[in-house]
Coordinates of C-alpha atoms (C1' of nucleotides) in Angstrom, one line a residue:
Chain A
M528 CA 126.5 -93.3 136.8
L529 CA 128.5 -95.0 134.1
V530 CA 126.6 -94.6 130.9
G531 CA 126.6 -97.4 128.4
M532 CA 127.5 -100.2 130.8
T533 CA 125.1 -103.0 131.7
A534 CA 122.2 -101.3 129.9
T535 CA 119.9 -104.0 131.1
K536 CA 119.9 -102.7 134.7
E537 CA 117.0 -104.2 136.6
D538 CA 114.0 -101.9 137.0
G539 CA 111.8 -103.5 139.6
R540 CA 108.9 -101.3 138.8
R541 CA 109.0 -101.5 135.1
A542 CA 110.0 -105.2 135.2
R543 CA 106.9 -105.9 137.4
G544 CA 104.8 -103.9 135.0
Q545 CA 106.1 -105.7 132.0
R546 CA 105.5 -109.0 133.7
S547 CA 101.8 -108.4 134.5
R548 CA 101.4 -106.8 131.1
E549 CA 102.5 -110.2 129.6
V550 CA 100.3 -112.1 132.0
I551 CA 97.3 -110.0 131.1
L552 CA 97.9 -110.3 127.3
A553 CA 98.3 -114.0 127.4
Q554 CA 95.1 -114.3 129.3
A555 CA 93.4 -111.9 127.0
V556 CA 94.3 -114.0 124.0
A557 CA 93.2 -117.2 125.7
L558 CA 89.9 -115.6 126.7
A559 CA 89.3 -114.0 123.4
S560 CA 89.8 -117.4 121.7
V561 CA 86.7 -118.5 123.6
H562 CA 84.5 -115.5 123.9
G563 CA 85.8 -113.4 121.0
L564 CA 87.7 -110.2 121.1
D565 CA 84.5 -108.2 121.8
G566 CA 83.0 -110.8 124.1
L567 CA 86.2 -110.4 126.1
T568 CA 85.3 -108.6 129.2
L569 CA 87.5 -106.5 131.5
G570 CA 86.0 -108.0 134.6
R571 CA 86.6 -111.6 133.4
L572 CA 90.0 -110.6 132.2
A573 CA 91.0 -109.0 135.5
E574 CA 89.8 -112.0 137.5
A575 CA 91.6 -114.5 135.2
A576 CA 94.8 -112.5 135.3
G577 CA 94.6 -111.9 139.0
V578 CA 94.6 -108.1 138.9
S579 CA 91.9 -105.5 139.6
K580 CA 89.8 -104.1 136.8
S581 CA 91.2 -100.6 137.3
G582 CA 94.8 -101.6 137.5
F583 CA 94.4 -102.6 134.0
F584 CA 94.3 -99.0 132.9
A585 CA 97.8 -98.4 134.0
H586 CA 98.8 -100.4 130.9
W587 CA 96.2 -99.6 128.3
R588 CA 94.2 -96.5 127.6
D589 CA 91.1 -98.4 126.8
K590 CA 89.8 -101.8 125.7
E591 CA 90.5 -101.2 122.1
E592 CA 94.2 -100.7 122.7
L593 CA 94.3 -104.0 124.6
Q594 CA 92.5 -105.7 121.7
L595 CA 95.1 -104.4 119.3
D596 CA 97.9 -105.6 121.5
A597 CA 96.2 -108.9 121.9
I598 CA 96.2 -109.3 118.2
A599 CA 99.9 -108.5 118.0
W600 CA 100.6 -111.0 120.8
A601 CA 98.5 -113.8 119.1
H602 CA 100.4 -113.0 115.9
R603 CA 103.7 -113.6 117.6
Q604 CA 102.5 -116.8 119.0
W605 CA 101.3 -117.9 115.6
V606 CA 104.6 -117.2 114.1
D607 CA 106.5 -118.9 116.9
L608 CA 104.5 -122.1 116.9
I609 CA 103.5 -122.5 113.3
V610 CA 105.5 -120.3 110.8
R611 CA 108.9 -120.7 112.3
P612 CA 108.9 -124.4 112.8
A613 CA 107.7 -124.9 109.2
L614 CA 110.6 -122.9 107.9
L615 CA 112.9 -125.6 109.3
E616 CA 111.7 -127.9 106.5
P617 CA 113.2 -127.6 103.0
A618 CA 111.5 -125.1 100.8
G619 CA 108.7 -126.2 98.5
L620 CA 106.0 -128.8 98.9
R621 CA 107.4 -130.2 102.1
R622 CA 107.5 -126.8 103.8
L623 CA 104.0 -126.1 102.6
L624 CA 102.7 -129.3 104.1
A625 CA 104.6 -128.8 107.3
L626 CA 103.0 -125.4 107.7
H627 CA 99.6 -127.0 107.4
E628 CA 100.5 -129.8 109.8
H629 CA 101.9 -127.4 112.4
R630 CA 98.7 -125.5 112.2
I631 CA 96.5 -128.5 112.8
R632 CA 98.9 -129.5 115.6
F633 CA 98.4 -126.1 117.2
Y634 CA 94.7 -127.0 117.4
T635 CA 95.0 -130.6 118.5
D636 CA 97.5 -129.6 121.2
G637 CA 94.9 -127.2 122.7
I638 CA 97.3 -124.3 122.9
L639 CA 94.4 -121.9 123.2
P640 CA 91.3 -122.9 125.1
G641 CA 89.1 -121.6 122.3
G642 CA 91.0 -123.3 119.5
C643 CA 92.0 -120.4 117.3
F644 CA 92.2 -116.8 118.2
F645 CA 92.4 -115.5 114.7
F646 CA 89.5 -117.6 113.4
A647 CA 87.2 -116.3 116.1
A648 CA 88.4 -112.7 115.5
Q649 CA 87.9 -112.9 111.8
V650 CA 84.4 -114.1 112.0
E651 CA 83.6 -111.6 114.7
Y652 CA 85.0 -108.6 112.9
D653 CA 84.4 -109.3 109.2
D654 CA 81.3 -107.1 109.2
R655 CA 82.4 -104.2 111.5
S656 CA 84.7 -101.3 111.0
G657 CA 87.5 -99.6 112.9
P658 CA 91.1 -100.2 113.9
V659 CA 90.5 -103.7 115.3
R660 CA 88.9 -104.9 112.1
E661 CA 91.8 -103.5 110.1
A662 CA 94.3 -105.3 112.3
V663 CA 92.4 -108.6 111.9
A664 CA 92.2 -108.1 108.2
R665 CA 95.9 -107.4 107.9
A666 CA 96.7 -110.5 109.9
L667 CA 94.6 -112.6 107.5
S668 CA 96.0 -110.9 104.5
D669 CA 99.6 -111.5 105.7
W670 CA 98.9 -115.1 106.4
L671 CA 97.4 -115.7 103.0
A672 CA 100.3 -113.9 101.3
F673 CA 102.7 -116.1 103.2
L674 CA 100.9 -119.2 102.1
E675 CA 100.9 -118.0 98.6
R676 CA 104.6 -117.3 98.8
L677 CA 105.3 -120.9 99.8
V678 CA 103.2 -122.1 96.9
A679 CA 105.1 -119.9 94.5
E680 CA 108.4 -121.2 95.9
A681 CA 107.2 -124.8 95.2
V682 CA 106.4 -123.7 91.7
A683 CA 109.8 -122.0 91.3
L684 CA 111.5 -125.2 92.5
G685 CA 109.6 -127.2 89.9
E686 CA 107.7 -129.2 92.5
L687 CA 104.4 -127.8 91.4
P688 CA 103.5 -127.3 87.7
E689 CA 104.2 -124.0 86.0
G690 CA 101.0 -122.0 85.8
T691 CA 99.6 -123.1 89.2
D692 CA 97.2 -120.5 90.5
T693 CA 99.0 -119.6 93.7
A694 CA 96.2 -117.6 95.3
Q695 CA 93.7 -120.3 94.6
L696 CA 95.8 -123.0 96.2
A697 CA 96.6 -120.8 99.2
Y698 CA 92.9 -120.2 99.7
E699 CA 92.1 -124.0 99.6
I700 CA 94.8 -124.8 102.1
D701 CA 93.7 -122.2 104.5
A702 CA 90.0 -123.1 104.1
L703 CA 90.6 -126.8 104.7
G704 CA 92.6 -126.0 107.8
E705 CA 90.5 -123.3 109.3
T706 CA 87.2 -125.2 109.2
S707 CA 88.6 -128.1 111.2
V708 CA 88.5 -126.2 114.5
T709 CA 84.8 -125.5 114.6
H710 CA 83.9 -128.9 113.2
A711 CA 86.1 -130.7 115.7
R712 CA 84.7 -128.8 118.6
L713 CA 81.1 -129.0 117.7
L714 CA 81.0 -132.7 116.6
R715 CA 83.1 -134.4 119.2
H716 CA 82.2 -138.1 119.8
G717 CA 83.4 -139.3 123.1
D718 CA 87.1 -138.8 123.9
D719 CA 88.7 -139.8 120.6
E720 CA 90.5 -137.3 118.5
P721 CA 87.9 -135.5 116.4
R722 CA 87.7 -136.7 112.8
A723 CA 87.7 -133.2 111.4
Y724 CA 91.5 -132.8 112.1
A725 CA 92.3 -136.0 110.3
M726 CA 90.1 -134.9 107.4
A727 CA 91.8 -131.5 107.2
R728 CA 95.2 -133.2 107.2
R729 CA 94.3 -135.7 104.5
A730 CA 92.6 -133.1 102.3
V731 CA 95.7 -131.0 101.9
L732 CA 98.0 -133.9 101.7
H733 CA 96.0 -135.4 98.8
R734 CA 95.6 -132.1 97.1
L735 CA 99.3 -131.5 97.1
R736 CA 100.2 -135.0 96.1
G737 CA 97.7 -134.7 93.2
L738 CA 99.4 -131.5 92.0
A739 CA 103.0 -132.5 92.7
T740 CA 105.3 -133.2 89.8
D741 CA 107.0 -135.7 92.1
P742 CA 104.5 -137.0 94.6
S743 CA 107.2 -139.1 96.4
L744 CA 108.3 -135.8 98.0
L745 CA 105.3 -136.1 100.3
P746 CA 104.3 -139.0 102.6
E747 CA 101.6 -141.4 101.4
G748 CA 98.1 -140.6 102.5
Chain B
M642 CA 28.5 -123.4 117.5
L643 CA 29.2 -126.0 114.8
V644 CA 32.2 -128.0 115.9
G645 CA 34.6 -129.2 113.3
M646 CA 33.8 -126.5 110.7
T647 CA 36.3 -123.9 109.7
A648 CA 38.6 -124.9 112.5
T649 CA 40.9 -122.1 111.4
K650 CA 38.7 -119.3 112.6
E651 CA 40.4 -116.0 112.6
D652 CA 41.8 -114.6 115.8
G653 CA 43.0 -111.1 115.1
R654 CA 44.9 -111.2 118.3
R655 CA 46.8 -114.3 117.6
A656 CA 47.3 -113.3 113.9
R657 CA 48.8 -110.0 115.0
G658 CA 51.0 -111.8 117.5
Q659 CA 52.2 -114.3 114.8
R660 CA 53.0 -111.5 112.5
S661 CA 55.2 -109.6 114.9
R662 CA 56.7 -112.9 116.0
E663 CA 57.8 -113.4 112.5
V664 CA 59.2 -109.9 112.1
I665 CA 61.2 -110.2 115.3
L666 CA 62.6 -113.6 114.3
A667 CA 63.7 -112.3 110.9
Q668 CA 65.4 -109.3 112.5
A669 CA 66.9 -111.6 115.1
V670 CA 68.5 -113.8 112.5
A671 CA 69.7 -110.8 110.6
L672 CA 71.2 -109.1 113.6
A673 CA 72.7 -112.4 114.9
S674 CA 74.5 -112.9 111.5
V675 CA 76.3 -109.7 112.3
H676 CA 76.8 -109.6 116.1
G677 CA 76.4 -113.3 116.8
L678 CA 73.7 -115.1 118.7
D679 CA 75.1 -113.9 122.0
G680 CA 76.1 -110.5 120.9
L681 CA 72.5 -110.1 119.8
T682 CA 70.9 -107.7 122.3
L683 CA 67.3 -107.4 123.3
G684 CA 67.5 -103.6 123.1
R685 CA 68.9 -103.6 119.6
L686 CA 66.5 -106.3 118.5
A687 CA 63.5 -104.4 119.9
E688 CA 64.5 -101.2 118.2
A689 CA 65.2 -103.0 114.9
A690 CA 61.9 -104.8 115.0
G691 CA 60.0 -101.7 116.1
V692 CA 58.6 -103.2 119.3
S693 CA 59.3 -102.5 122.9
K694 CA 61.8 -104.5 124.8
S695 CA 59.2 -105.7 127.2
G696 CA 56.6 -106.7 124.6
F697 CA 59.2 -109.2 123.5
F698 CA 58.5 -111.3 126.6
A699 CA 54.9 -111.9 125.5
H700 CA 56.4 -114.3 122.9
W701 CA 59.5 -115.8 124.5
R702 CA 60.3 -116.7 128.1
D703 CA 63.9 -115.5 127.9
K704 CA 66.7 -114.7 125.5
E705 CA 67.7 -118.3 125.1
E706 CA 64.2 -119.4 123.9
L707 CA 64.5 -116.7 121.2
Q708 CA 68.0 -117.9 120.2
L709 CA 66.6 -121.4 119.8
D710 CA 63.7 -120.1 117.7
A711 CA 66.1 -118.0 115.7
I712 CA 68.2 -121.1 114.9
A713 CA 65.1 -122.9 113.7
W714 CA 64.1 -119.9 111.6
A715 CA 67.5 -119.6 110.0
H716 CA 67.4 -123.3 109.3
R717 CA 64.2 -123.0 107.4
Q718 CA 65.7 -120.1 105.4
W719 CA 68.7 -122.2 104.6
V720 CA 66.5 -125.1 103.4
D721 CA 64.3 -122.8 101.3
L722 CA 67.1 -120.9 99.6
I723 CA 69.8 -123.5 99.3
V724 CA 68.7 -127.1 99.8
R725 CA 65.4 -127.0 98.0
P726 CA 66.6 -125.3 94.9
A727 CA 69.5 -127.7 94.6
L728 CA 67.0 -130.6 94.7
L729 CA 65.6 -129.4 91.4
E730 CA 68.8 -130.5 89.7
P731 CA 69.3 -134.2 88.8
A732 CA 70.8 -136.3 91.5
G733 CA 74.5 -136.9 91.5
L734 CA 77.3 -134.6 90.8
R735 CA 75.2 -131.8 89.2
R736 CA 73.0 -131.7 92.3
L737 CA 76.1 -131.6 94.6
L738 CA 77.6 -128.7 92.6
A739 CA 74.3 -126.9 92.5
L740 CA 74.1 -127.1 96.3
H741 CA 77.5 -125.5 96.6
E742 CA 76.6 -122.8 94.0
H743 CA 73.4 -121.9 95.8
R744 CA 75.3 -121.6 99.0
I745 CA 77.8 -119.2 97.5
R746 CA 74.9 -117.4 95.8
F747 CA 73.3 -117.0 99.2
Y748 CA 76.4 -115.1 100.3
T749 CA 76.9 -113.0 97.2
D750 CA 73.3 -111.9 97.2
G751 CA 73.7 -110.5 100.7
I752 CA 70.6 -112.3 102.0
L753 CA 71.8 -111.7 105.5
P754 CA 73.7 -108.6 106.4
G755 CA 76.3 -110.6 108.3
G756 CA 76.8 -113.1 105.6
C757 CA 76.1 -116.4 107.3
F758 CA 74.1 -117.0 110.4
F759 CA 75.2 -120.5 111.0
F760 CA 78.9 -119.9 110.4
A761 CA 78.8 -117.1 113.0
A762 CA 76.9 -119.2 115.4
Q763 CA 79.2 -122.2 115.0
V764 CA 82.3 -120.3 115.8
E765 CA 80.6 -118.5 118.7
Y766 CA 79.3 -121.7 120.3
D767 CA 81.8 -124.3 119.5
D768 CA 83.4 -123.9 122.9
R769 CA 80.3 -123.4 125.1
S770 CA 77.7 -125.7 126.5
G771 CA 73.9 -125.7 126.8
P772 CA 70.9 -126.0 124.6
V773 CA 71.9 -123.3 122.1
R774 CA 75.2 -125.1 121.5
E775 CA 73.4 -128.4 121.0
A776 CA 71.0 -126.8 118.5
V777 CA 73.9 -125.3 116.6
A778 CA 75.8 -128.6 116.6
R779 CA 72.8 -130.5 115.4
A780 CA 72.4 -128.0 112.5
L781 CA 76.0 -128.5 111.4
S782 CA 75.7 -132.2 111.8
D783 CA 72.5 -132.4 109.7
W784 CA 74.1 -130.2 107.0
L785 CA 77.2 -132.4 106.8
A786 CA 75.0 -135.5 106.7
F787 CA 73.0 -134.1 103.9
L788 CA 76.2 -133.2 101.9
E789 CA 77.5 -136.7 102.6
R790 CA 74.2 -138.2 101.3
L791 CA 74.5 -136.3 98.0
V792 CA 78.0 -137.5 97.6
A793 CA 76.9 -141.1 98.3
E794 CA 74.2 -140.7 95.7
A795 CA 76.7 -139.6 93.1
V796 CA 78.7 -142.7 94.0
A797 CA 75.7 -144.9 93.7
L798 CA 75.0 -143.4 90.3
G799 CA 78.5 -144.2 89.1
E800 CA 79.4 -140.5 88.7
L801 CA 82.0 -140.8 91.5
P802 CA 84.3 -143.8 91.8
E803 CA 83.4 -146.6 94.1
G804 CA 85.2 -146.3 97.4
T805 CA 85.0 -142.5 97.5
D806 CA 85.3 -141.3 101.1
T807 CA 82.0 -139.6 101.4
A808 CA 82.6 -137.9 104.8
Q809 CA 85.9 -136.6 103.6
L810 CA 84.5 -135.1 100.4
A811 CA 81.6 -133.6 102.3
Y812 CA 84.0 -131.9 104.7
E813 CA 86.1 -130.5 101.9
I814 CA 83.1 -129.0 100.1
D815 CA 81.8 -127.4 103.3
A816 CA 85.1 -126.0 104.3
L817 CA 85.8 -124.5 100.8
G818 CA 82.4 -122.8 100.9
E819 CA 82.3 -121.7 104.5
T820 CA 85.6 -119.9 104.5
S821 CA 84.7 -117.7 101.6
V822 CA 82.3 -115.5 103.7
T823 CA 84.9 -114.3 106.1
H824 CA 87.7 -113.9 103.5
A825 CA 85.4 -112.0 101.1
R826 CA 84.3 -109.6 103.8
L827 CA 87.7 -109.0 105.3
L828 CA 89.6 -108.6 102.1
R829 CA 87.4 -106.5 99.9
H830 CA 89.2 -104.5 97.3
G831 CA 87.0 -101.6 96.1
D832 CA 83.6 -102.5 94.8
D833 CA 84.3 -105.5 92.7
E834 CA 83.0 -108.9 93.7
P835 CA 85.4 -110.4 96.2
R836 CA 87.8 -113.0 94.8
A837 CA 87.1 -115.4 97.7
Y838 CA 83.7 -116.4 96.3
A839 CA 85.2 -117.2 92.9
M840 CA 87.9 -119.3 94.5
A841 CA 85.3 -121.2 96.6
R842 CA 83.4 -121.9 93.4
R843 CA 86.4 -123.0 91.4
A844 CA 87.8 -125.1 94.2
V845 CA 84.8 -127.3 94.4
L846 CA 84.2 -127.4 90.7
H847 CA 87.7 -128.6 90.0
R848 CA 87.7 -131.0 92.8
L849 CA 84.5 -132.7 91.5
R850 CA 85.7 -132.7 87.9
G851 CA 88.9 -134.3 89.1
L852 CA 87.0 -137.1 90.8
A853 CA 84.2 -137.5 88.3
T854 CA 84.1 -140.6 86.1
D855 CA 82.6 -138.4 83.4
P856 CA 83.8 -134.8 83.8
S857 CA 81.5 -133.6 81.0
L858 CA 78.6 -133.8 83.4
L859 CA 80.0 -130.6 84.9
P860 CA 80.7 -127.2 83.3
E861 CA 84.3 -126.4 82.4
G862 CA 86.2 -124.3 85.0
Chain C
dC752 C1' 116.6 -87.3 151.6
dA753 C1' 113.2 -85.1 148.6
dA754 C1' 110.8 -85.0 144.3
dC755 C1' 108.8 -87.5 141.0
dT756 C1' 107.0 -91.5 138.2
dT757 C1' 105.0 -96.0 137.7
dT758 C1' 102.1 -99.7 139.2
dA759 C1' 98.1 -100.9 141.3
dA760 C1' 93.9 -100.9 144.0
dG761 C1' 89.1 -99.1 145.7
dA762 C1' 85.2 -96.6 145.0
dA763 C1' 82.2 -95.0 142.1
dC764 C1' 80.4 -93.3 137.4
dG765 C1' 76.7 -93.4 133.5
dA766 C1' 75.2 -96.7 130.2
dT767 C1' 73.4 -100.9 129.0
dC768 C1' 72.6 -105.7 129.9
dG769 C1' 68.6 -109.4 130.5
dG770 C1' 64.5 -109.5 132.9
dT771 C1' 60.0 -108.3 135.9
dC772 C1' 56.2 -105.5 137.1
dG773 C1' 51.7 -103.7 136.7
dT774 C1' 48.9 -101.8 133.2
dT775 C1' 46.4 -100.9 128.9
dC776 C1' 43.8 -102.1 125.0
dA777 C1' 41.9 -105.0 121.2
dG778 C1' 39.6 -108.9 120.2
dA779 C1' 37.2 -113.4 121.4
dT780 C1' 33.9 -115.9 124.3
dA781 C1' 30.0 -116.8 127.1
Chain D
dT482 C1' 26.8 -107.0 127.7
dA483 C1' 30.2 -108.8 130.9
dT484 C1' 34.2 -111.4 131.2
dC485 C1' 38.4 -113.2 129.9
dT486 C1' 42.8 -113.5 127.1
dG487 C1' 46.8 -112.4 124.4
dA488 C1' 49.8 -108.6 122.7
dA489 C1' 52.3 -104.8 123.8
dC490 C1' 53.8 -101.0 126.7
dG491 C1' 56.5 -97.8 130.1
dA492 C1' 58.8 -98.0 134.3
dC493 C1' 61.9 -100.0 136.8
dC494 C1' 65.1 -103.8 138.8
dG495 C1' 69.9 -105.7 140.1
dA496 C1' 74.0 -106.8 137.6
dT497 C1' 77.6 -105.8 134.7
dC498 C1' 79.6 -103.2 131.0
dG499 C1' 83.8 -99.9 130.0
dT500 C1' 85.8 -96.1 132.3
dT501 C1' 87.4 -92.3 135.6
dC502 C1' 89.0 -90.5 139.9
dT503 C1' 91.3 -90.8 144.1
dT504 C1' 94.7 -92.8 146.8
dA505 C1' 98.7 -95.5 148.2
dA506 C1' 102.8 -97.9 147.9
dA507 C1' 107.1 -99.1 145.4
dG508 C1' 110.9 -97.7 142.8
dT509 C1' 113.7 -94.2 140.3
dT510 C1' 116.1 -89.9 140.0
dG511 C1' 118.2 -85.4 141.2

DNA sequence: CAACTTTAAGAACGATCGGTCGTTCAGATA
DNA sequence: TATCTGAACGACCGATCGTTCTTAAAGTTG
């Protein structure tokens, strides 16, 4: 066999395995966004993914390994649909606002049936211990650090005043976005778009306009 | 027997029942703040409360009835430790800030081992249906309505400008307080008081000072 | 082709889930 | 005193939990 040529030779077995692995993970993240990472059940997952409960163990040693992989999968989804699109905007306030908007969009579009995977996981694991908790904590920590970096960039560009407390502003933006999921879902009135999402959008927009050295960079509220 | 006199005649049986009912409910709320209302298990609850699993059914028909009672119990606790103390402050901005401060205090004091019962319940039940979900939704709705009323009072007193969006401000205050629990618990550094609580406090204080017609009503940040 | 590995299913495991059963015992009532 | 009631228990139920074992087919490799 010629080594080094067409390294991507088809492997029917492995390809099939990879495909069902992907299906299971996507379903796991969707189910976990509803029932939580712990409330996620292998029986339900197997049924939703169309595989047997035992066939699952061909891919993961145990439930915990699946949970860790689900976190990684959800993280990639978050980066793809929220972080990366925001990076298309010019650095500074506009990018910061775009990040927040893409996040809210992620919720209103109903990408995940439970709203937000990470939010559910954070609340579920904030008072436990073990590898899953550490992974969830790292995801939150990374997200906040990223938010803070965007804030710092806006300061460096002169769009926010020198001396702005970057961690504080990052916390506020995250808090105002995070809470909207639960409020929107618990307080629906009829079929109209829940008010919580609009309030989350306005809160951050007004906050940034209030701080901006040049508010005209941002749309009017 | 003299009818109408000392109607509260002691019944040792019922008194005993009432006492263990109280013990079980307190434990249920504590456990649910950690594991969630659904993750709450009758076995764990029985062990924590020092009763048998079956003896539990002398007081509640099923788990759902207990969950509903636990919500009512947690609501009373919330009113006692957060709402009522805040009402001791003069109406307006100071009362509004006091409410927020008492809430954060509730968290930092570690009243519940899981931080916040309602927060956990909201995230857990925002995408389900049934009586428990409705009770959780009503609790959130009442809380937001109360916050909004305090804001409206501040407006009526002239401490906030006419035309203030009361629902919007109520949402922001709640969001900034709510998120602190999870962040604090997931991002602890060593033994020092988590920074999330301080940020939640400062966020609301600065927000209110920024809006106030007379900022000197509030402490400096 | 033979030998081996990977994917997947079926059956079954012990543990635990929420819940029922019959019973016991203390205390109230007649 | 005799009877009744509410609290609490231990034993046990079917269902489901996460997990293991065995088996079989499909695909890869020597």
